[in-house]
PDB file of C-alpha atoms in Angstrom:
ATOM      1  CA  UNK K   1     107.735  88.231  93.097  1.00 71.00           C
ATOM      2  CA  UNK K   2     109.930  85.064  94.084  1.00 74.00           C
ATOM      3  CA  UNK K   3     109.706  82.320  91.287  1.00 79.00           C
ATOM      4  CA  UNK K   4     113.020  82.552  89.554  1.00 83.00           C
ATOM      5  CA  UNK K   5     110.801  80.902  86.591  1.00 83.00           C
ATOM      6  CA  UNK K   6     108.160  83.768  86.652  1.00 83.00           C
ATOM      7  CA  UNK K   7     111.354  86.212  86.666  1.00 87.00           C
ATOM      8  CA  UNK K   8     113.147  85.113  83.687  1.00 86.00           C
ATOM      9  CA  UNK K   9     110.429  85.123  81.583  1.00 86.00           C
ATOM     10  CA  UNK K  10     109.199  88.477  82.415  1.00 86.00           C
ATOM     11  CA  UNK K  11     112.877  89.559  81.710  1.00 88.00           C
ATOM     12  CA  UNK K  12     112.654  87.654  78.453  1.00 90.00           C
ATOM     13  CA  UNK K  13     109.328  88.833  76.866  1.00 89.00           C
ATOM     14  CA  UNK K  14     108.288  91.930  79.215  1.00 88.00           C
ATOM     15  CA  UNK K  15     108.196  95.213  77.902  1.00 92.00           C
ATOM     16  CA  UNK K  16     110.639  97.763  79.858  1.00 92.00           C
ATOM     17  CA  UNK K  17     111.158 101.158  80.005  1.00 94.00           C
ATOM     18  CA  UNK K  18     113.523 103.273  82.233  1.00 94.00           C
ATOM     19  CA  UNK K  19     112.483 106.521  84.540  1.00 91.00           C
ATOM     20  CA  UNK K  20     115.702 107.481  87.068  1.00 92.00           C
ATOM     21  CA  UNK K  21     116.879 105.672  89.146  1.00 93.00           C
ATOM     22  CA  UNK K  22     114.522 102.736  88.090  1.00 94.00           C
ATOM     23  CA  UNK K  23     114.742 100.781  85.359  1.00 95.00           C
ATOM     24  CA  UNK K  24     111.190  98.971  84.761  1.00 95.00           C
ATOM     25  CA  UNK K  25     110.127  95.712  83.311  1.00 94.00           C
ATOM     26  CA  UNK K  26     106.611  94.571  83.272  1.00 93.00           C
ATOM     27  CA  UNK K  27     104.080  91.948  81.602  1.00 91.00           C
ATOM     28  CA  UNK K  28     100.744  91.091  81.791  1.00 88.00           C
ATOM     29  CA  UNK K  29     100.707  87.753  83.240  1.00 85.00           C
ATOM     30  CA  UNK K  30      97.678  84.636  83.540  1.00 84.00           C
ATOM     31  CA  UNK K  31      97.598  84.831  87.294  1.00 78.00           C
ATOM     32  CA  UNK K  32      98.794  86.461  90.422  1.00 73.00           C
ATOM     33  CA  UNK K  33      96.976  90.196  90.433  1.00 82.00           C
ATOM     34  CA  UNK K  34      99.865  92.521  90.695  1.00 89.00           C
ATOM     35  CA  UNK K  35     103.440  90.907  91.443  1.00 91.00           C
ATOM     36  CA  UNK K  36     106.374  93.103  92.234  1.00 93.00           C
ATOM     37  CA  UNK K  37     109.876  92.367  92.491  1.00 93.00           C
ATOM     38  CA  UNK K  38     112.922  94.998  93.508  1.00 95.00           C
ATOM     39  CA  UNK K  39     116.685  94.872  92.786  1.00 94.00           C
ATOM     40  CA  UNK K  40     119.647  97.019  93.780  1.00 95.00           C
ATOM     41  CA  UNK K  41     122.909  96.048  92.333  1.00 93.00           C
ATOM     42  CA  UNK K  42     125.571  94.971  93.865  1.00 94.00           C
ATOM     43  CA  UNK K  43     128.242  96.227  91.495  1.00 94.00           C
ATOM     44  CA  UNK K  44     126.872 100.108  92.364  1.00 93.00           C
ATOM     45  CA  UNK K  45     126.358  99.213  96.774  1.00 94.00           C
ATOM     46  CA  UNK K  46     128.804  96.913  97.846  1.00 95.00           C
ATOM     47  CA  UNK K  47     127.354  96.936 101.829  1.00 95.00           C
ATOM     48  CA  UNK K  48     124.138  94.780 101.911  1.00 96.00           C
ATOM     49  CA  UNK K  49     123.145  97.581 104.450  1.00 96.00           C
ATOM     50  CA  UNK K  50     122.623  99.687 101.590  1.00 95.00           C
ATOM     51  CA  UNK K  51     121.107  97.337  98.817  1.00 96.00           C
ATOM     52  CA  UNK K  52     118.519  96.185 101.999  1.00 96.00           C
ATOM     53  CA  UNK K  53     117.651  99.635 103.059  1.00 96.00           C
ATOM     54  CA  UNK K  54     117.188 100.591  99.289  1.00 96.00           C
ATOM     55  CA  UNK K  55     115.033  97.611  98.780  1.00 96.00           C
ATOM     56  CA  UNK K  56     113.132  98.342 102.058  1.00 96.00           C
ATOM     57  CA  UNK K  57     112.535 102.213 100.909  1.00 96.00           C
ATOM     58  CA  UNK K  58     111.264 101.176  97.075  1.00 96.00           C
ATOM     59  CA  UNK K  59     109.109  98.648  98.619  1.00 95.00           C
ATOM     60  CA  UNK K  60     107.271 100.999 101.045  1.00 96.00           C
ATOM     61  CA  UNK K  61     107.188 103.997  98.111  1.00 96.00           C
ATOM     62  CA  UNK K  62     105.453 101.381  96.279  1.00 95.00           C
ATOM     63  CA  UNK K  63     103.242 100.237  98.480  1.00 94.00           C
ATOM     64  CA  UNK K  64     101.792 103.805  99.711  1.00 95.00           C
ATOM     65  CA  UNK K  65     101.134 104.671  96.038  1.00 94.00           C
ATOM     66  CA  UNK K  66     100.097 101.875  94.058  1.00 93.00           C
ATOM     67  CA  UNK K  67      95.984 102.161  94.946  1.00 92.00           C
ATOM     68  CA  UNK K  68      94.847 103.276  91.430  1.00 91.00           C
ATOM     69  CA  UNK K  69      97.249 101.124  89.337  1.00 91.00           C
ATOM     70  CA  UNK K  70      95.369  98.391  91.806  1.00 92.00           C
ATOM     71  CA  UNK K  71      92.126 100.035  90.666  1.00 91.00           C
ATOM     72  CA  UNK K  72      92.933  99.877  86.814  1.00 90.00           C
ATOM     73  CA  UNK K  73      93.797  95.995  86.934  1.00 89.00           C
ATOM     74  CA  UNK K  74      90.672  95.024  89.161  1.00 90.00           C
ATOM     75  CA  UNK K  75      88.330  96.875  86.870  1.00 90.00           C
ATOM     76  CA  UNK K  76      90.053  95.592  83.619  1.00 88.00           C
ATOM     77  CA  UNK K  77      90.470  91.722  85.124  1.00 88.00           C
ATOM     78  CA  UNK K  78      94.178  92.208  84.652  1.00 88.00           C
ATOM     79  CA  UNK K  79      97.500  90.591  86.300  1.00 89.00           C
ATOM     80  CA  UNK K  80     100.723  92.313  85.780  1.00 90.00           C
ATOM     81  CA  UNK K  81     104.337  91.043  87.067  1.00 92.00           C
ATOM     82  CA  UNK K  82     106.606  94.357  87.415  1.00 93.00           C
ATOM     83  CA  UNK K  83     110.272  94.377  88.479  1.00 94.00           C
ATOM     84  CA  UNK K  84     111.963  97.421  89.401  1.00 95.00           C
ATOM     85  CA  UNK K  85     115.739  97.765  89.273  1.00 95.00           C
ATOM     86  CA  UNK K  86     117.507 100.678  91.192  1.00 96.00           C
ATOM     87  CA  UNK K  87     119.982 102.315  88.988  1.00 93.00           C
ATOM     88  CA  UNK K  88     121.305 105.108  91.218  1.00 91.00           C
ATOM     89  CA  UNK K  89     125.004 105.804  92.212  1.00 92.00           C
ATOM     90  CA  UNK K  90     124.052 107.255  95.696  1.00 92.00           C
ATOM     91  CA  UNK K  91     121.698 106.496  98.914  1.00 94.00           C
ATOM     92  CA  UNK K  92     118.260 107.953  98.236  1.00 94.00           C
ATOM     93  CA  UNK K  93     116.060 109.673 100.688  1.00 94.00           C
ATOM     94  CA  UNK K  94     112.195 108.562 101.270  1.00 95.00           C
ATOM     95  CA  UNK K  95     111.233 111.724  99.599  1.00 95.00           C
ATOM     96  CA  UNK K  96     113.014 111.772  96.383  1.00 94.00           C
ATOM     97  CA  UNK K  97     112.308 108.008  95.711  1.00 95.00           C
ATOM     98  CA  UNK K  98     108.503 108.794  96.842  1.00 95.00           C
ATOM     99  CA  UNK K  99     108.444 111.328  93.781  1.00 95.00           C
ATOM    100  CA  UNK K 100     110.218 108.888  91.350  1.00 95.00           C
ATOM    101  CA  UNK K 101     107.967 105.732  92.309  1.00 95.00           C
ATOM    102  CA  UNK K 102     104.734 107.993  91.626  1.00 95.00           C
ATOM    103  CA  UNK K 103     106.347 108.741  88.256  1.00 95.00           C
ATOM    104  CA  UNK K 104     106.568 105.344  87.318  1.00 94.00           C
ATOM    105  CA  UNK K 105     103.370 103.836  88.880  1.00 94.00           C
ATOM    106  CA  UNK K 106     101.471 106.748  86.507  1.00 93.00           C
ATOM    107  CA  UNK K 107     103.910 105.432  83.240  1.00 93.00           C
ATOM    108  CA  UNK K 108     102.711 102.003  84.448  1.00 92.00           C
ATOM    109  CA  UNK K 109      98.765 102.797  84.928  1.00 91.00           C
ATOM    110  CA  UNK K 110      99.193 105.018  81.247  1.00 90.00           C
ATOM    111  CA  UNK K 111     100.522 101.412  80.140  1.00 89.00           C
ATOM    112  CA  UNK K 112      97.881  98.975  81.583  1.00 88.00           C
ATOM    113  CA  UNK K 113      94.999 101.517  80.688  1.00 85.00           C
ATOM    114  CA  UNK K 114      95.487 101.151  77.083  1.00 84.00           C
ATOM    115  CA  UNK K 115      95.433  97.451  77.013  1.00 78.00           C
ATOM    116  CA  UNK K 116      92.216  95.601  76.441  1.00 70.00           C
ATOM    117  CA  UNK K 117      91.160  92.794  78.263  1.00 59.00           C
ATOM    118  CA  UNK K 118      92.244  90.081  75.937  1.00 51.00           C
ATOM    119  CA  UNK K 119      95.657  91.448  74.706  1.00 48.00           C
TER     120      UNK K 119
END
């Protein structure tokens, strides 16, 4: 997700929940199927190398585990915008991050499953 307007709209009108070490904001949108954004705090991780590594790990764990969420969205013909903010204090390893990402995605699946196509 790269559109500043879409990101601002997401944070203003979207819903959110936390699953440590993530803060997830999501919203139904008119187009875009499944748009995702990732962020890591500059305050917690001063080095860009660390921030970029965490974002790379987040993108990869998201990519590997979103198939069920994509199937639900496709079946219901819904479009979703999601933004994940990493709130951890230390550099995560891939396996810990992947297990947390699975929890996030299953949470999103539950929330999207309860939506109807119109509302």
